[in-house]
Coordinates of C-alpha atoms and ligand atoms in Angstrom, one line a residue:
M1 CA -18.9 -27.0 9.0
T2 CA -16.9 -23.9 7.1
S3 CA -15.2 -21.8 9.6
I4 CA -14.0 -18.2 8.0
Y5 CA -11.7 -16.1 10.2
I6 CA -11.3 -12.1 8.9
S7 CA -8.8 -10.0 10.6
D8 CA -9.7 -6.7 9.9
P9 CA -12.7 -5.0 9.6
I10 CA -14.3 -5.5 5.8
H11 CA -17.2 -3.8 4.3
A12 CA -20.7 -4.2 6.2
D13 CA -22.5 -5.8 3.3
V14 CA -19.5 -8.5 2.6
L15 CA -19.5 -9.2 6.0
A16 CA -23.3 -10.0 6.2
D17 CA -22.6 -12.2 3.3
V18 CA -20.2 -14.2 4.9
Q19 CA -22.1 -14.4 8.3
A20 CA -25.2 -15.9 6.2
A21 CA -23.0 -18.3 4.3
A22 CA -20.6 -19.7 7.0
D23 CA -21.4 -22.2 9.8
V24 CA -18.8 -19.9 12.0
V25 CA -17.0 -16.4 11.5
H26 CA -14.3 -15.7 13.7
L27 CA -13.0 -12.3 14.0
G28 CA -10.0 -10.6 14.5
F29 CA -11.0 -7.0 15.7
G30 CA -13.9 -5.1 17.7
P31 CA -15.6 -6.7 21.1
E32 CA -15.5 -10.4 19.6
K33 CA -11.8 -10.3 18.8
V34 CA -10.4 -13.6 18.8
D35 CA -6.9 -14.9 19.2
Y36 CA -6.0 -16.4 15.9
L37 CA -4.1 -19.2 17.2
A38 CA -6.4 -20.3 19.9
I39 CA -9.4 -20.7 16.9
A40 CA -6.6 -22.3 14.0
D41 CA -7.3 -25.8 14.5
S42 CA -11.1 -25.3 13.2
V43 CA -10.1 -22.3 10.1
D44 CA -11.0 -23.3 6.6
G45 CA -10.5 -19.7 4.9
I46 CA -9.3 -16.3 5.6
I47 CA -9.8 -13.1 4.6
L48 CA -6.8 -11.4 5.3
R49 CA -6.3 -7.3 5.7
T50 CA -3.3 -6.3 7.5
E51 CA -2.4 -8.8 10.2
T52 CA 0.6 -10.7 9.8
F53 CA 0.5 -14.4 8.9
T54 CA 3.1 -16.5 10.0
R55 CA 4.2 -19.9 9.4
E56 CA 3.6 -20.7 12.9
M57 CA -0.2 -19.6 12.6
I58 CA -0.4 -21.2 9.1
E59 CA 0.9 -24.9 10.5
A60 CA -1.6 -24.4 13.4
S61 CA -4.0 -24.6 10.8
P62 CA -4.7 -28.1 9.7
K63 CA -7.9 -27.7 7.5
L64 CA -7.0 -24.1 6.0
K65 CA -7.2 -23.9 2.6
I66 CA -7.0 -20.1 1.7
I67 CA -5.8 -17.1 3.0
A68 CA -7.4 -14.3 0.5
R69 CA -5.8 -11.0 0.9
H70 CA -8.1 -8.2 0.8
G71 CA -5.8 -6.0 -1.3
V72 CA -2.4 -6.6 -3.6
G73 CA 0.4 -6.7 -1.2
T74 CA 1.6 -10.1 0.0
D75 CA 4.4 -9.0 2.6
N76 CA 2.6 -10.0 5.8
V77 CA 2.3 -13.6 4.6
D78 CA 4.3 -16.2 4.9
L79 CA 4.3 -17.4 1.5
A80 CA 6.5 -20.4 1.2
A81 CA 4.7 -21.6 4.6
A82 CA 1.6 -21.1 2.7
S83 CA 2.6 -23.0 -0.2
D84 CA 4.3 -25.8 1.8
N85 CA 1.1 -26.1 3.5
G86 CA -1.3 -26.3 0.6
V87 CA -3.0 -22.9 1.5
W88 CA -3.8 -20.8 -1.1
V89 CA -2.9 -17.4 -1.4
T90 CA -4.7 -14.8 -3.4
V91 CA -5.1 -11.0 -4.2
T92 CA -7.5 -8.7 -5.3
P93 CA -5.9 -6.9 -8.1
N94 CA -7.6 -3.5 -9.6
A95 CA -10.2 -3.6 -6.9
N96 CA -7.9 -0.2 -4.8
S97 CA -5.7 0.8 -7.6
N98 CA -7.7 4.0 -8.4
A99 CA -8.2 5.0 -4.7
V100 CA -4.7 4.7 -3.9
A101 CA -3.8 6.3 -7.4
E102 CA -6.5 9.5 -6.5
Y103 CA -5.1 9.6 -2.7
V104 CA -1.5 10.0 -4.1
F105 CA -2.7 13.5 -5.6
A106 CA -4.9 14.1 -2.3
L107 CA -1.5 14.1 -0.5
L108 CA 0.5 15.5 -3.4
L109 CA -1.5 18.6 -3.4
S110 CA -2.0 19.0 0.3
A111 CA 2.1 19.1 0.6
A112 CA 2.3 21.2 -2.5
R113 CA -0.2 23.8 -1.5
K114 CA 0.2 23.8 2.7
T115 CA -3.4 23.0 3.2
G116 CA -2.6 21.1 6.4
P117 CA -0.9 24.1 8.0
A118 CA -3.5 26.5 6.4
V119 CA -6.4 24.9 8.4
E120 CA -4.3 24.9 11.4
L121 CA -3.9 28.6 10.9
V122 CA -7.5 29.6 10.7
R123 CA -8.3 27.3 13.5
S124 CA -5.6 29.1 15.6
K125 CA -8.0 32.7 14.2
V126 CA -5.1 33.8 12.2
W127 CA -6.1 35.1 8.8
S128 CA -4.1 37.6 6.4
D129 CA -0.8 37.4 8.7
G130 CA 0.3 33.5 8.2
K131 CA -0.2 34.1 4.4
A132 CA 3.0 34.3 3.6
G133 CA 4.4 31.2 4.8
L134 CA 1.7 29.6 2.6
V135 CA 2.8 29.8 -0.8
G136 CA 2.8 26.3 -2.6
F137 CA 3.6 25.3 -6.1
E138 CA 2.0 24.2 -8.9
L139 CA 2.1 20.5 -10.6
S140 CA 1.5 21.8 -14.3
G141 CA 4.9 21.7 -16.1
R142 CA 6.5 19.6 -13.4
T143 CA 8.0 16.1 -13.8
L144 CA 6.2 13.3 -11.8
G145 CA 8.7 10.1 -11.3
I146 CA 6.8 7.1 -11.0
V147 CA 8.7 4.2 -9.3
G148 CA 6.7 0.7 -10.5
F149 CA 4.5 0.9 -13.6
G150 CA 2.1 -1.5 -12.5
A151 CA -1.9 -1.5 -11.7
I152 CA -1.3 1.8 -9.5
G153 CA 1.6 3.5 -11.2
R154 CA -0.2 3.8 -14.7
R155 CA -3.1 5.5 -13.0
V156 CA -0.8 8.0 -11.2
A157 CA 0.7 8.6 -14.7
A158 CA -2.7 9.3 -16.4
I159 CA -3.8 11.6 -13.6
G160 CA -0.7 13.4 -13.6
Q161 CA -0.9 13.9 -17.1
G162 CA -4.5 15.4 -16.1
F163 CA -2.6 17.8 -14.2
G164 CA -0.2 18.7 -17.0
M165 CA 2.7 16.6 -15.3
N166 CA 5.5 15.4 -17.4
I167 CA 5.7 11.4 -16.5
I168 CA 8.8 9.5 -15.9
V169 CA 8.9 5.8 -15.4
S170 CA 11.0 3.2 -13.7
D171 CA 10.3 -0.2 -13.8
P172 CA 12.7 -3.1 -14.2
I173 CA 9.9 -5.2 -16.1
A174 CA 8.2 -2.1 -18.1
H175 CA 9.2 -1.9 -21.7
S176 CA 9.5 1.2 -23.3
H177 CA 7.4 1.1 -26.5
D178 CA 4.3 0.2 -23.6
V179 CA 5.4 3.3 -21.4
A180 CA 5.6 5.4 -24.4
K181 CA 2.1 4.4 -25.8
T182 CA 0.9 6.1 -22.4
G183 CA 2.5 9.1 -23.2
A184 CA 5.4 8.4 -20.4
A185 CA 9.1 7.7 -20.8
L186 CA 10.8 4.8 -19.4
V187 CA 13.9 5.6 -17.5
E188 CA 16.7 4.6 -15.3
L189 CA 15.7 5.2 -11.7
E190 CA 19.0 7.4 -11.5
T191 CA 17.8 9.6 -14.1
L192 CA 14.3 9.4 -12.6
L193 CA 15.8 10.8 -9.0
R194 CA 17.5 13.2 -11.0
E195 CA 14.9 14.6 -13.3
S196 CA 11.6 14.7 -10.8
D197 CA 10.1 17.4 -9.2
V198 CA 7.9 14.9 -7.0
I199 CA 8.7 10.9 -7.3
T200 CA 5.8 8.5 -6.2
V201 CA 7.0 5.0 -5.1
H202 CA 4.6 1.9 -6.4
A203 CA 6.7 -1.1 -6.3
P204 CA 6.0 -3.9 -3.8
L205 CA 7.9 -4.6 -0.9
L206 CA 10.3 -7.4 -1.7
P207 CA 13.9 -8.0 -0.3
S208 CA 15.0 -6.4 -3.4
T209 CA 13.0 -3.3 -3.0
H210 CA 13.4 -2.8 0.7
H211 CA 14.9 0.6 1.7
M212 CA 15.5 1.0 -2.2
I213 CA 15.3 4.8 -1.3
S214 CA 17.9 5.8 0.9
R215 CA 20.7 7.9 1.2
H216 CA 22.1 7.2 -1.9
E217 CA 19.3 7.9 -4.1
I218 CA 17.7 11.0 -1.8
A219 CA 21.3 12.8 -2.7
R220 CA 20.3 12.4 -6.2
M221 CA 17.4 13.8 -5.9
K222 CA 16.6 18.0 -6.6
K223 CA 16.3 19.9 -3.6
N224 CA 12.7 20.9 -3.8
A225 CA 11.8 17.5 -5.1
F226 CA 9.1 15.7 -3.2
I227 CA 8.6 12.2 -2.4
I228 CA 5.2 10.4 -1.8
N229 CA 5.1 6.7 -0.7
T230 CA 1.5 5.4 -0.7
S231 CA 2.8 1.6 -1.3
R232 CA 4.7 0.2 1.8
G233 CA 6.8 1.6 4.5
G234 CA 9.7 -0.5 4.0
L235 CA 10.4 1.2 0.5
I236 CA 12.1 4.2 2.3
D237 CA 14.6 4.2 4.3
E238 CA 13.6 6.6 7.2
E239 CA 16.7 7.7 8.8
A240 CA 18.0 8.5 5.5
L241 CA 14.4 10.7 5.0
V242 CA 14.6 12.4 8.2
E243 CA 18.3 13.3 7.5
G244 CA 17.2 14.4 4.0
L245 CA 14.4 16.7 5.4
E246 CA 16.5 17.8 7.9
S247 CA 19.3 18.8 6.2
G248 CA 17.1 20.5 3.2
A249 CA 18.2 17.9 0.5
I250 CA 14.6 17.3 -0.2
A251 CA 11.7 19.8 0.2
G252 CA 9.4 17.2 1.5
A253 CA 7.4 13.9 1.6
A254 CA 3.9 12.7 1.8
L255 CA 4.1 9.2 3.6
D256 CA 0.5 6.9 4.0
V257 CA 2.6 4.1 4.9
L258 CA 5.5 3.7 7.6
E259 CA 8.0 0.7 8.1
A260 CA 6.4 0.3 12.0
E261 CA 2.6 0.4 11.0
S262 CA 1.5 1.8 14.5
V263 CA 2.1 4.8 17.1
D264 CA 5.8 5.2 17.6
M265 CA 6.5 8.1 19.5
K266 CA 10.5 8.4 18.7
N267 CA 9.3 8.1 14.7
P268 CA 10.2 11.9 14.2
L269 CA 8.3 11.5 10.8
Q270 CA 5.2 10.6 12.8
H271 CA 5.4 13.3 15.8
N272 CA 6.7 16.4 13.7
T273 CA 10.1 16.4 15.9
L274 CA 12.1 17.4 13.1
P275 CA 13.7 21.0 12.9
L276 CA 11.0 23.9 12.4
G277 CA 11.0 24.3 8.7
S278 CA 11.6 20.8 7.5
T279 CA 8.1 19.7 8.6
A280 CA 6.6 22.3 6.6
G281 CA 6.3 19.7 3.3
L282 CA 5.9 16.8 5.7
V283 CA 2.1 14.7 5.6
V284 CA 2.0 11.5 7.0
T285 CA -1.8 9.4 7.2
P286 CA -2.2 6.4 8.7
H287 CA -2.6 3.7 5.6
I288 CA -5.8 4.8 4.3
A289 CA -4.8 5.5 0.4
G290 CA -6.8 2.2 -0.8
Q291 CA -9.7 2.9 1.6
T292 CA -12.8 4.0 -0.1
E293 CA -16.2 2.7 0.2
D294 CA -15.8 1.9 -3.5
S295 CA -12.7 0.1 -3.3
L296 CA -13.4 -1.6 0.5
R297 CA -16.7 -2.9 -1.4
A298 CA -14.8 -4.7 -4.0
M299 CA -12.0 -6.0 -2.0
G300 CA -14.4 -7.4 0.4
S301 CA -16.1 -9.3 -2.1
M302 CA -13.4 -10.4 -4.6
S303 CA -11.5 -11.9 -1.2
W304 CA -14.9 -13.8 -0.6
A305 CA -15.1 -14.8 -3.8
E306 CA -12.0 -15.9 -3.5
V307 CA -12.7 -18.1 -0.2
R308 CA -15.7 -19.7 -1.7
T309 CA -14.2 -20.9 -5.0
V310 CA -11.6 -22.7 -3.0
L311 CA -14.1 -24.1 -0.7
D312 CA -15.8 -25.3 -3.8
G313 CA -12.6 -27.3 -4.4
V314 CA -11.6 -25.0 -7.6
R315 CA -8.5 -23.3 -8.3
P316 CA -8.8 -19.6 -7.5
Q317 CA -9.0 -16.9 -9.9
Y318 CA -5.8 -14.7 -8.7
P319 CA -3.6 -16.8 -6.8
V320 CA 0.0 -15.6 -5.8
N321 CA 1.6 -18.9 -5.2
A322 CA 0.1 -21.0 -7.9
D323 CA 3.8 -22.2 -9.1
N324 CA 4.6 -23.4 -5.8
I325 CA 2.0 -24.5 -3.8
R326 CA 2.6 -28.4 -2.8
I327 CA -0.8 -30.0 -2.4
T328 CA -4.0 -28.3 -4.5
Q329 CA -7.2 -28.5 -3.0
A330 CA -8.6 -27.3 -6.8
A331 CA -10.6 -29.8 -8.8
D332 CA -9.0 -28.0 -11.9
A333 CA -5.4 -27.1 -10.8
Ligands
NAD401 P1 1.4 -4.1 -9.6 O1 2.0 -5.5 -8.9 O2 0.8 -4.1 -10.2 O3 2.6 -3.2 -9.7 C1 3.9 -3.3 -9.5 C2 5.3 -2.6 -10.3 O4 6.2 -2.2 -9.3 C3 5.4 -3.7 -11.3 O5 5.2 -3.5 -12.6 C4 6.7 -4.4 -10.8 O6 7.8 -4.4 -12.1 C5 7.2 -3.0 -10.3 N1 8.5 -3.0 -9.7 C6 9.1 -4.3 -8.9 N2 10.3 -4.1 -8.7 C7 10.3 -2.7 -8.8 C8 11.5 -1.5 -8.7 N3 13.0 -2.3 -8.2 N4 11.8 -0.4 -9.1 C9 10.8 -0.1 -10.1 N5 9.6 -0.9 -10.2 C10 9.5 -2.1 -9.6 O7 1.2 -3.7 -7.8 P2 0.0 -2.4 -7.9 O8 -1.4 -2.9 -7.6 O9 0.3 -1.3 -8.8 O10 0.4 -1.9 -6.4 C11 2.0 -1.6 -6.0 C12 2.0 -1.5 -4.6 O11 1.5 -0.9 -3.9 C13 1.5 -3.0 -3.8 O12 2.6 -3.7 -3.6 C14 1.2 -2.3 -2.2 O13 2.2 -3.0 -1.4 C15 1.2 -1.3 -2.5 N6 -0.6 -0.9 -2.4 C16 -0.6 -0.2 -1.0 C17 -2.1 0.6 -0.8 C18 -2.3 1.6 0.5 O14 -3.6 1.3 0.9 N7 -1.7 2.3 1.0 C19 -3.0 -0.5 -1.5 C20 -2.7 -0.8 -2.5 C21 -1.6 -1.1 -2.9

C-alpha cells in the first residue's frame, strides 16, 4: 500500500494523477488537512512545498523513502536527518526559473514606475493632481547587479539585457569567461554593490549566505539603488534594510520573500509603518515569484515523477543528498 503526503496545494491535474496512483493521499492543507506527525508512520513519499520538515518528522517516518521538493530551495528540509535516515531529497531544477526571473521585472517595473501608488491614486478618485509624485526611472542604460548566477540569475540577465541594462554578476563559483559569453561581467560583490542601480539576489539560503546583505553592504550601495529579493528572506538583514530605507541610504526594495513567511504586524516592511517617503519604493508580495500555471504544472509533475521513481526502487533524477544518503533504496545507486 502506497501512502503519499502532500504538504501544500499543487497543480490540480498532478494532484489527480497522485490520487489515481496512490492508495492513500494525505493532504497538509485544506479541509482534509492532517497533522503530519499523526500519519507519519504510514508515509512512503512526500511532495513538499513550503512546510518545514524537521528531524523529528523524518525520524517519525519509518517507511519514508523520498521528500520531493516542489521547487529548488531545500532550506526547509533537515537534509542531514534525511540522509541519516536513508531518505532521498530531490528538487525540480529549472521548473520555475523563468517564472521567478520574469517576476523580478514585474517587481522592478512596479517599483520603478510606482504603479502601486498610481493605482491607489485613481481608486481614491484623483487624476492629474497626484502625478507629480509618480515620476519613475527607466531601466535602459542602468546597471543591474545579479548576486548568484545560477538558473534564475542567468535568465534575469537575459531579460535585463532585453531592457538595455548593463549586467554585472557576483557568484563564487562562476568563471569570468563563462559570464562574459552571456554579455555580462563577473565582479566582486563589493564592486557590484558600488556600481549597481538595481541589485537582485538569487543565491540560495545557506549558513554562509544568511544576512549576506546587511548594514555593511547597504552602506556601499548607491543612494538611488533598488534591491530585489525573490530568493529567500534570510539573505537580507531586514533591520538593516529598514534602517537603509528610513535613512535614505537606498531608494527602495522589492521583496517577494521575508524572513518570517507569515503576517507579522511588527514588521515595518509588511505594514508600511516606515516614515512617509521611504515607502515610496517599497513593494512586498507573499512569495509568489515562482507561481505560474506553467511552473506549478512543471514542478508538480517533476516532483511526482521523482516520488514514483524512488518508490519503484530507482535512483531519482535530481537528488540533493546523493553524496550523504546513508541507506539508498535505489536499485542502481
Ligand atoms: P541555482 O542553484 O541554479 O543558483 C544559485 C547560484 O547562487 C549558484 O550559481 C551559486 O554558486 C550562487 N551562490 C551561492 N552562494 C553565493 C554567494 N555567497 N554569492 C553569490 N552567489 C552565490 O539556483 P536557482 O534555481 O537560480 O535559485 C536560486 C534561489 O532562488 C533558490 O535557492 C531558492 O531559494 C530561490 N527561489 C525562490 C522562488 C520563489 O518563488 N520566490 C522560486 C524558486 C527559487
